[in-house]
Coordinates of C-alpha atoms in Angstrom, one line a residue:
M1 CA 46.6 51.3 -75.9
E2 CA 46.4 54.8 -77.5
E3 CA 46.8 58.1 -75.9
N4 CA 43.6 59.6 -74.5
T5 CA 43.6 63.0 -76.0
G6 CA 41.0 64.2 -73.5
L7 CA 43.6 64.0 -70.8
S8 CA 46.3 66.7 -70.4
R9 CA 50.0 65.8 -70.0
R10 CA 51.2 65.8 -66.4
T11 CA 54.5 67.5 -65.9
F12 CA 56.3 67.4 -62.7
L13 CA 59.2 69.7 -62.0
G14 CA 61.4 70.8 -59.1
M15 CA 60.5 72.6 -55.9
S16 CA 59.8 76.0 -57.5
A17 CA 56.7 74.6 -59.4
L18 CA 54.9 73.3 -56.3
G19 CA 51.9 75.6 -56.6
V20 CA 51.3 74.6 -60.1
L21 CA 51.9 70.9 -59.5
G22 CA 49.3 70.7 -56.8
L23 CA 46.7 71.2 -59.6
A24 CA 48.4 69.2 -62.4
G25 CA 47.0 65.7 -61.5
C26 CA 43.7 66.9 -60.1
G27 CA 40.3 67.8 -61.4
G28 CA 36.8 67.3 -60.4
G29 CA 35.8 64.0 -58.7
P30 CA 37.0 62.1 -55.7
T31 CA 40.2 63.1 -53.9
A32 CA 43.1 60.6 -53.7
P33 CA 43.8 59.3 -50.2
Q34 CA 46.6 61.4 -48.6
V35 CA 49.8 59.6 -48.2
D36 CA 53.1 61.2 -47.1
V37 CA 55.2 60.2 -50.0
Q38 CA 58.9 60.0 -49.2
V39 CA 61.8 59.3 -51.5
P40 CA 64.2 56.9 -49.7
Q41 CA 67.6 58.2 -49.0
A42 CA 69.3 55.5 -51.1
L43 CA 67.4 56.7 -54.1
L44 CA 68.1 60.3 -53.3
D45 CA 71.8 59.4 -53.3
Q46 CA 71.6 57.7 -56.7
A47 CA 69.7 60.7 -58.1
A48 CA 72.2 63.3 -57.0
A49 CA 74.2 62.9 -60.2
L50 CA 71.0 63.1 -62.3
R51 CA 69.7 66.5 -60.9
G52 CA 68.3 68.7 -63.6
G53 CA 67.6 65.7 -65.8
S54 CA 64.2 64.8 -67.2
V55 CA 62.2 61.8 -68.4
G56 CA 59.1 61.2 -70.5
M57 CA 56.7 58.5 -69.2
L58 CA 53.6 56.7 -70.3
S59 CA 51.2 55.5 -67.6
Q60 CA 48.5 53.0 -68.2
K61 CA 45.3 54.8 -67.1
L62 CA 44.0 53.2 -64.0
Y63 CA 40.2 52.6 -63.6
S64 CA 40.2 54.6 -60.3
E65 CA 40.7 58.3 -60.9
T66 CA 41.8 58.6 -57.2
A67 CA 44.6 56.1 -58.0
N68 CA 45.6 58.2 -61.1
Q69 CA 45.8 61.3 -58.8
A70 CA 47.8 59.4 -56.2
L71 CA 50.3 58.3 -58.9
D72 CA 50.6 61.9 -59.9
R73 CA 51.4 62.9 -56.3
S74 CA 54.1 60.2 -56.2
L75 CA 55.8 61.5 -59.4
Q76 CA 55.5 65.0 -58.1
A77 CA 57.2 64.0 -54.8
F78 CA 60.0 62.3 -56.7
A79 CA 60.5 65.3 -59.0
Q80 CA 60.7 67.7 -56.2
A81 CA 63.0 65.7 -54.0
T82 CA 65.4 64.9 -56.8
G83 CA 65.3 68.2 -58.8
T84 CA 64.3 66.4 -61.9
T85 CA 61.4 66.7 -64.4
V86 CA 58.9 63.9 -65.1
R87 CA 56.5 64.3 -68.0
N88 CA 53.7 61.7 -67.8
D89 CA 51.0 60.9 -70.3
L90 CA 48.1 58.7 -69.5
V91 CA 47.2 56.1 -72.1
S92 CA 44.2 53.9 -72.5
G93 CA 44.7 50.1 -72.2
D94 CA 42.5 48.7 -74.9
A95 CA 43.3 50.4 -78.2
G96 CA 44.8 48.0 -80.6
D97 CA 47.6 50.1 -82.0
M98 CA 49.6 50.8 -78.9
V99 CA 52.4 48.5 -79.6
A100 CA 52.8 49.7 -83.2
K101 CA 52.8 53.3 -82.1
M102 CA 55.5 52.7 -79.5
D103 CA 57.6 50.7 -81.9
T104 CA 57.3 53.5 -84.5
E105 CA 58.5 56.0 -81.9
V106 CA 61.4 53.9 -80.8
K107 CA 62.6 53.4 -84.3
A108 CA 62.2 57.2 -85.0
G109 CA 64.1 58.1 -81.9
T110 CA 61.1 60.0 -80.5
S111 CA 59.9 57.6 -77.8
R112 CA 59.5 58.4 -74.1
D113 CA 62.1 57.0 -71.7
L114 CA 59.8 54.5 -69.9
A115 CA 56.2 53.3 -69.6
F116 CA 54.2 50.8 -67.5
M117 CA 51.8 48.5 -69.0
S118 CA 50.4 45.0 -68.7
D119 CA 53.3 42.5 -68.8
R120 CA 51.0 39.7 -70.0
R121 CA 49.5 41.7 -72.8
F122 CA 52.3 43.9 -74.3
V123 CA 55.8 43.2 -73.0
G124 CA 56.4 40.1 -75.3
Q125 CA 55.4 42.1 -78.4
L126 CA 57.7 45.0 -77.7
H127 CA 60.6 42.7 -76.8
N128 CA 60.0 40.8 -80.1
L129 CA 60.3 44.2 -81.9
D130 CA 63.6 44.9 -80.1
A131 CA 62.2 48.0 -78.5
L132 CA 63.1 47.3 -74.9
T133 CA 66.3 47.8 -72.8
D134 CA 67.6 45.0 -70.5
V135 CA 66.7 45.9 -67.0
T136 CA 68.1 42.8 -65.2
D137 CA 70.4 45.1 -63.1
V138 CA 67.3 46.9 -61.7
V139 CA 65.4 43.8 -60.9
D140 CA 68.4 42.4 -59.1
E141 CA 68.8 45.4 -57.0
M142 CA 65.0 45.5 -56.2
R143 CA 65.2 41.7 -55.2
A144 CA 67.7 42.8 -52.5
L145 CA 65.3 45.4 -51.3
Y146 CA 61.9 43.9 -51.7
G147 CA 62.3 40.1 -52.0
E148 CA 60.9 38.2 -54.9
P149 CA 58.3 39.6 -57.5
A150 CA 55.0 37.9 -58.3
T151 CA 55.5 34.5 -59.8
E152 CA 53.8 35.5 -63.1
A153 CA 56.4 38.2 -63.7
A154 CA 59.2 35.7 -64.4
N155 CA 57.0 34.3 -67.2
F156 CA 56.0 37.6 -68.9
C157 CA 59.1 39.8 -68.2
V158 CA 62.0 37.5 -68.8
F159 CA 63.5 36.5 -72.2
G160 CA 66.6 34.4 -72.6
G161 CA 67.2 34.6 -68.8
R162 CA 67.2 38.4 -68.8
W163 CA 64.5 40.8 -67.5
Y164 CA 63.1 43.3 -69.9
A165 CA 60.4 44.7 -67.7
I166 CA 60.3 45.7 -64.0
P167 CA 57.3 44.6 -62.0
Y168 CA 55.4 47.6 -60.6
H169 CA 52.1 46.5 -59.1
F170 CA 50.2 43.2 -59.2
I171 CA 46.7 42.9 -60.7
A172 CA 44.8 39.8 -59.7
T173 CA 42.3 38.0 -61.7
A174 CA 38.9 37.3 -60.1
M175 CA 35.2 36.6 -60.6
Y176 CA 32.5 38.1 -58.4
L177 CA 29.0 36.8 -57.6
R178 CA 26.1 38.1 -55.6
K179 CA 26.4 36.1 -52.4
D180 CA 22.9 37.4 -51.2
W181 CA 21.2 36.1 -54.4
Y182 CA 23.0 32.8 -54.1
E183 CA 22.0 32.4 -50.4
E184 CA 18.4 33.1 -51.2
K185 CA 18.5 30.1 -53.5
G186 CA 20.5 27.9 -51.2
L187 CA 23.5 27.9 -53.6
P188 CA 27.0 27.4 -52.1
L189 CA 29.7 30.0 -51.8
K190 CA 32.9 28.3 -52.9
P191 CA 36.5 29.2 -53.7
H192 CA 35.8 28.2 -57.3
Y193 CA 33.2 26.6 -59.5
T194 CA 33.1 24.9 -63.0
W195 CA 32.0 27.0 -65.9
E196 CA 28.9 24.8 -66.2
E197 CA 28.0 25.5 -62.5
L198 CA 28.3 29.2 -63.0
R199 CA 26.0 29.1 -66.1
D200 CA 23.4 27.1 -64.3
H201 CA 23.5 29.1 -61.1
A202 CA 23.2 32.3 -63.1
L203 CA 20.0 31.1 -64.6
E204 CA 18.7 30.0 -61.2
V205 CA 19.2 33.4 -59.5
S206 CA 17.9 35.5 -62.5
D207 CA 14.6 37.3 -62.3
P208 CA 14.2 39.9 -65.0
A209 CA 11.1 41.3 -63.4
K210 CA 13.3 42.3 -60.4
R211 CA 16.2 43.5 -62.8
R212 CA 18.3 40.5 -61.7
F213 CA 20.4 39.1 -64.4
G214 CA 22.7 36.2 -63.3
W215 CA 25.2 36.4 -66.2
G216 CA 27.3 39.5 -66.5
L217 CA 29.8 38.5 -69.2
T218 CA 30.0 39.7 -72.7
V219 CA 31.7 38.4 -75.9
N220 CA 31.7 41.8 -77.6
R221 CA 35.1 43.4 -78.4
S222 CA 36.7 44.2 -75.1
G223 CA 39.5 43.1 -72.9
D224 CA 37.1 41.5 -70.5
A225 CA 35.6 39.4 -73.3
N226 CA 39.0 38.3 -74.5
G227 CA 39.8 37.2 -71.0
F228 CA 36.6 35.3 -70.6
I229 CA 36.8 33.5 -74.0
T230 CA 40.4 32.6 -73.5
N231 CA 39.9 31.2 -70.0
V232 CA 37.0 29.0 -71.1
I233 CA 39.0 27.6 -74.1
N234 CA 42.0 26.9 -71.8
C235 CA 39.9 25.2 -69.2
Y236 CA 38.4 23.0 -71.8
G237 CA 41.9 22.0 -72.9
G238 CA 42.4 24.3 -75.9
A239 CA 44.9 27.0 -76.5
I240 CA 45.9 29.6 -79.1
A241 CA 49.5 28.4 -79.2
D242 CA 51.6 25.6 -78.0
N243 CA 53.8 25.9 -74.9
T244 CA 56.6 27.5 -76.9
G245 CA 54.3 30.3 -77.9
T246 CA 55.4 29.9 -81.6
K247 CA 53.0 27.3 -83.1
V248 CA 49.3 27.9 -83.5
V249 CA 47.3 25.0 -82.1
F250 CA 43.9 26.7 -81.9
D251 CA 41.8 24.4 -84.1
S252 CA 41.2 21.4 -81.8
P253 CA 38.2 19.4 -80.6
E254 CA 38.7 21.1 -77.2
T255 CA 38.4 24.6 -78.6
V256 CA 35.4 23.7 -80.5
A257 CA 33.7 22.3 -77.4
A258 CA 34.5 25.5 -75.5
V259 CA 33.2 27.8 -78.3
T260 CA 30.1 25.6 -78.5
F261 CA 29.6 26.0 -74.7
I262 CA 29.9 29.8 -74.9
G263 CA 27.8 30.2 -78.0
D264 CA 25.0 28.3 -76.5
I265 CA 24.7 30.8 -73.6
Y266 CA 24.0 33.6 -76.0
T267 CA 21.8 31.8 -78.5
N268 CA 19.8 29.3 -76.6
P269 CA 16.4 30.7 -75.5
K270 CA 16.8 28.8 -72.3
Y271 CA 19.4 31.3 -71.1
A272 CA 17.8 34.5 -72.3
P273 CA 16.4 35.4 -68.9
M274 CA 19.9 35.6 -67.4
L275 CA 21.3 37.9 -70.0
P276 CA 21.2 41.6 -69.2
P277 CA 19.8 44.0 -71.9
G278 CA 22.5 45.2 -74.2
V279 CA 25.1 42.6 -73.2
G280 CA 25.9 42.0 -76.8
S281 CA 27.3 45.5 -77.3
W282 CA 29.1 45.9 -73.9
T283 CA 32.5 47.5 -73.7
D284 CA 35.1 47.1 -71.0
S285 CA 33.3 49.5 -68.6
S286 CA 29.8 48.0 -69.1
N287 CA 30.1 45.1 -66.7
N288 CA 31.5 47.5 -64.1
E289 CA 28.6 49.8 -64.5
N290 CA 26.0 47.1 -64.4
W291 CA 27.6 45.4 -61.4
L292 CA 27.7 48.7 -59.5
A293 CA 24.0 49.2 -60.5
Q294 CA 23.3 45.9 -58.7
V295 CA 21.6 44.2 -61.6
L296 CA 24.2 41.4 -62.2
G297 CA 24.7 38.2 -60.4
L298 CA 28.1 37.3 -61.8
T299 CA 30.9 39.0 -63.6
L300 CA 34.6 38.5 -64.4
N301 CA 36.8 41.5 -63.8
Q302 CA 40.0 42.8 -62.4
F303 CA 39.5 44.2 -58.9
S304 CA 38.5 47.6 -60.4
V305 CA 34.8 46.9 -59.8
Y306 CA 35.5 45.7 -56.3
A307 CA 37.7 48.8 -55.5
D308 CA 35.0 51.1 -56.9
S309 CA 32.2 49.6 -54.8
K310 CA 34.3 49.9 -51.7
T311 CA 35.6 53.5 -52.1
K312 CA 32.2 54.7 -53.1
N313 CA 30.3 52.9 -50.3
N314 CA 28.2 51.0 -52.9
P315 CA 25.9 48.4 -51.0
V316 CA 27.0 45.8 -53.6
Y317 CA 30.4 45.6 -51.8
A318 CA 28.9 43.9 -48.8
N319 CA 27.1 41.4 -51.0
T320 CA 30.1 40.5 -53.2
H321 CA 31.6 37.1 -53.1
P322 CA 35.0 37.3 -54.9
F323 CA 36.5 34.0 -56.0
N324 CA 39.4 32.8 -58.0
G325 CA 37.6 31.8 -61.1
A326 CA 36.3 28.7 -62.9
T327 CA 37.5 25.2 -63.9
G328 CA 36.7 23.0 -66.8
P329 CA 37.0 19.5 -68.2
A330 CA 40.8 19.9 -68.6
I331 CA 41.8 21.4 -65.2
D332 CA 40.4 21.2 -61.7
R333 CA 42.1 24.5 -60.5
P334 CA 41.3 28.0 -61.8
L335 CA 43.8 29.4 -64.2
A336 CA 44.3 32.4 -61.9
Y337 CA 47.8 33.9 -61.6
G338 CA 47.2 37.5 -62.5
E339 CA 49.5 39.9 -64.2
S340 CA 51.6 43.0 -63.3
N341 CA 51.7 46.4 -64.6
S342 CA 55.4 46.6 -65.3
F343 CA 57.8 49.3 -66.2
V344 CA 59.8 49.1 -69.5
V345 CA 62.6 51.3 -70.5
F346 CA 62.7 51.9 -74.3
K347 CA 65.7 51.5 -76.4
G348 CA 67.1 54.9 -77.3
A349 CA 65.8 56.4 -74.0
K350 CA 67.3 59.9 -73.5
N351 CA 67.8 59.3 -69.8
P352 CA 67.7 55.6 -69.0
D353 CA 69.3 55.9 -65.6
L354 CA 66.7 58.4 -64.4
A355 CA 64.0 56.2 -65.9
K356 CA 65.2 53.1 -64.0
L357 CA 65.3 55.2 -60.8
V358 CA 61.7 56.3 -61.3
A359 CA 60.7 52.7 -61.7
K360 CA 62.5 51.6 -58.5
F361 CA 60.9 54.4 -56.6
M362 CA 57.3 53.9 -57.8
A363 CA 57.2 50.1 -57.1
G364 CA 57.6 50.3 -53.3
G365 CA 57.0 52.1 -50.1
S366 CA 54.9 55.2 -49.8
A367 CA 55.0 55.8 -53.6
L368 CA 52.9 52.7 -54.2
L369 CA 50.8 53.0 -51.1
G370 CA 48.8 56.1 -52.2
V371 CA 48.0 54.4 -55.5
A372 CA 47.0 51.2 -53.7
K373 CA 44.7 53.0 -51.4
G374 CA 43.1 54.8 -54.2
A375 CA 42.3 51.5 -55.9
P376 CA 42.0 49.0 -53.1
C377 CA 42.6 45.4 -54.1
L378 CA 43.1 46.5 -57.7
V379 CA 46.6 47.9 -57.2
N380 CA 48.7 45.5 -55.1
P381 CA 52.3 45.1 -54.4
A382 CA 54.2 43.1 -57.0
W383 CA 57.1 42.4 -54.6
D384 CA 56.9 40.2 -51.5
K385 CA 58.3 42.4 -48.9
V386 CA 56.2 45.4 -49.9
W387 CA 53.2 43.4 -48.7
D388 CA 54.6 43.8 -45.2
S389 CA 55.5 47.5 -45.5
D390 CA 52.1 48.9 -44.3
P391 CA 49.0 47.7 -42.4
H392 CA 46.9 48.6 -45.4
Y393 CA 48.2 45.5 -47.2
T394 CA 47.9 43.2 -44.2
S395 CA 44.5 44.2 -42.8
G396 CA 42.9 46.7 -45.1
D397 CA 40.5 44.4 -46.7
P398 CA 39.3 40.8 -46.3
A399 CA 40.4 40.0 -49.9
F400 CA 44.1 40.9 -49.3
P401 CA 45.3 37.4 -48.0
A402 CA 43.9 35.7 -51.1
L403 CA 45.4 38.4 -53.3
R404 CA 48.9 37.9 -51.8
E405 CA 48.6 34.2 -52.2
Q406 CA 47.8 34.7 -55.9
T407 CA 51.2 36.5 -56.3
R408 CA 52.8 33.3 -55.0
T409 CA 50.9 30.8 -57.1
P410 CA 53.2 27.9 -58.0
L411 CA 53.5 28.0 -61.8
P412 CA 52.9 26.6 -64.3
L413 CA 49.3 25.2 -64.1
T414 CA 49.0 22.3 -66.5
T415 CA 45.9 21.1 -68.3
K416 CA 45.1 17.4 -69.1
T417 CA 46.0 18.3 -72.7
G418 CA 49.5 19.3 -71.7
Y419 CA 49.3 23.1 -72.0
A420 CA 51.2 24.8 -69.2
F421 CA 49.9 28.2 -68.1
P422 CA 51.1 30.8 -68.2
Q423 CA 52.7 29.8 -71.4
A424 CA 55.9 31.3 -72.9
P425 CA 55.4 35.0 -73.8
S426 CA 54.0 34.9 -77.3
P427 CA 54.0 38.0 -79.4
G428 CA 51.8 36.2 -81.9
E429 CA 49.2 35.4 -79.2
Q430 CA 49.4 39.0 -77.8
A431 CA 48.8 40.4 -81.3
A432 CA 46.0 38.0 -82.2
T433 CA 44.2 38.8 -78.9
A434 CA 44.7 42.5 -79.3
A435 CA 43.1 42.3 -82.7
Y436 CA 40.0 40.8 -81.1
L437 CA 40.0 37.6 -83.2
L438 CA 38.4 35.7 -80.4
T439 CA 35.5 38.1 -79.9
D440 CA 35.0 38.3 -83.7
M441 CA 34.8 34.5 -83.7
M442 CA 32.1 34.4 -81.0
Q443 CA 30.1 37.1 -82.8
S444 CA 30.1 34.9 -85.9
V445 CA 28.9 31.9 -83.9
I446 CA 26.1 34.1 -82.4
Q447 CA 25.1 35.0 -86.0
G448 CA 24.8 31.4 -86.9
T449 CA 28.2 30.1 -88.0
P450 CA 28.7 26.5 -86.7
P451 CA 31.4 26.6 -84.0
A452 CA 33.7 24.1 -85.8
E453 CA 33.7 26.4 -88.9
A454 CA 34.2 29.5 -86.8
V455 CA 37.2 27.9 -85.0
A456 CA 38.7 26.8 -88.3
S457 CA 38.5 30.2 -89.9
T458 CA 39.8 32.0 -86.8
H459 CA 42.8 29.5 -86.7
A460 CA 43.6 30.6 -90.2
R461 CA 43.5 34.2 -89.2
I462 CA 45.7 33.6 -86.1
V463 CA 48.2 31.9 -88.4
Q464 CA 48.5 35.1 -90.5
V465 CA 49.1 37.1 -87.3
F466 CA 51.8 34.7 -86.1
E467 CA 53.5 34.8 -89.5
Q468 CA 53.4 38.7 -89.4
Q469 CA 55.1 38.5 -86.1
G470 CA 57.9 36.3 -87.6
Y471 CA 56.7 32.8 -86.6
P472 CA 56.1 30.8 -89.9
Q473 CA 53.7 27.9 -89.4

């Protein structure tokens, strides 16, 4: 996740800067839904001793620009109400050097005070590098206010019984299919399918002459492809690491079977009619764009594409069947438990108390509501009681009940091969995934490398990454 130099820094000051601040988070494009953002009195009381202070913050750039604008408005309201300064930089979520940059800044004493990022993807690596501050006190205080956080957070934010990240907002996992295309073919709409069913149904609903392509998944370097490949491998009974997160177990018959299944989709002429043009070079935005262009019958995505179709009145919204995901030979329930964008406070933060206060403010009430309305179903409460704080969460979209239930999914989910998901946070796995070793493996299979050989060579590369992270094999 590297900084997007095309975006200016957002700086939010006290009351005298109101006129300037009204423009700081805005530009062309859609306007964020207006929410009257209020700072709770309890937080104002805590902020009294911090008046005049400042924090530097990194925000993971959200897919919805209206949500980014709403986040700016919440930070602006906080700064004005507390007489503080918040400097916020937007960063992109899929550059591979984000962790290294943050670690370098922490060690040099030049880091920001706080950031929010995917707990599943990044927190374990940063904790392993000793870059994070213990925030158990903040989480305990928020439990008293907001109830329990999403179940996944206890897996990705807790190390040695202590919290090193503060859940901010929940991001569900999901798949989407064109229910009108399925209905035309008499195919069932279900809560989940097997991966084989999805492949076969995708071929059945495809019609290139009508620009209908049933399979909207890529294996090109991207976060979406990483998620797709990992999910299939796990559903087949394979895994990158064992349940401790420390030992590489990638090279297995189950992984080879999964890679064979995936590779066949992109190399077998039988399935060519269901593959959209250019799918081999898609980036993370490509499946969104093609879904919104109404040419795909299936895709796997966070709720960004669903939110975009709803907020922009795209007809595909009414024809979307969201479902929890797919199953495989090793498990009969989808491995769907989501992740949270969570706040971390860096070691050496100049103003850790103010950083923690910003995190507490942003995770609940009206501060989150505007962001959630700007990205409906993509940005969701990470805390149980926040779900009941506004009618938007209880009745704003038909998908909300299922989304809330995903935050409560009993974990772990265990495969027949004994892997329990989510597994222990693994810096090695996070680093291997961020290096796109899985997508590189699939590209080699598409180019003719036998799956067993590709898996074995990728296993060796993963071992190197784990050893670099301090886990000898």
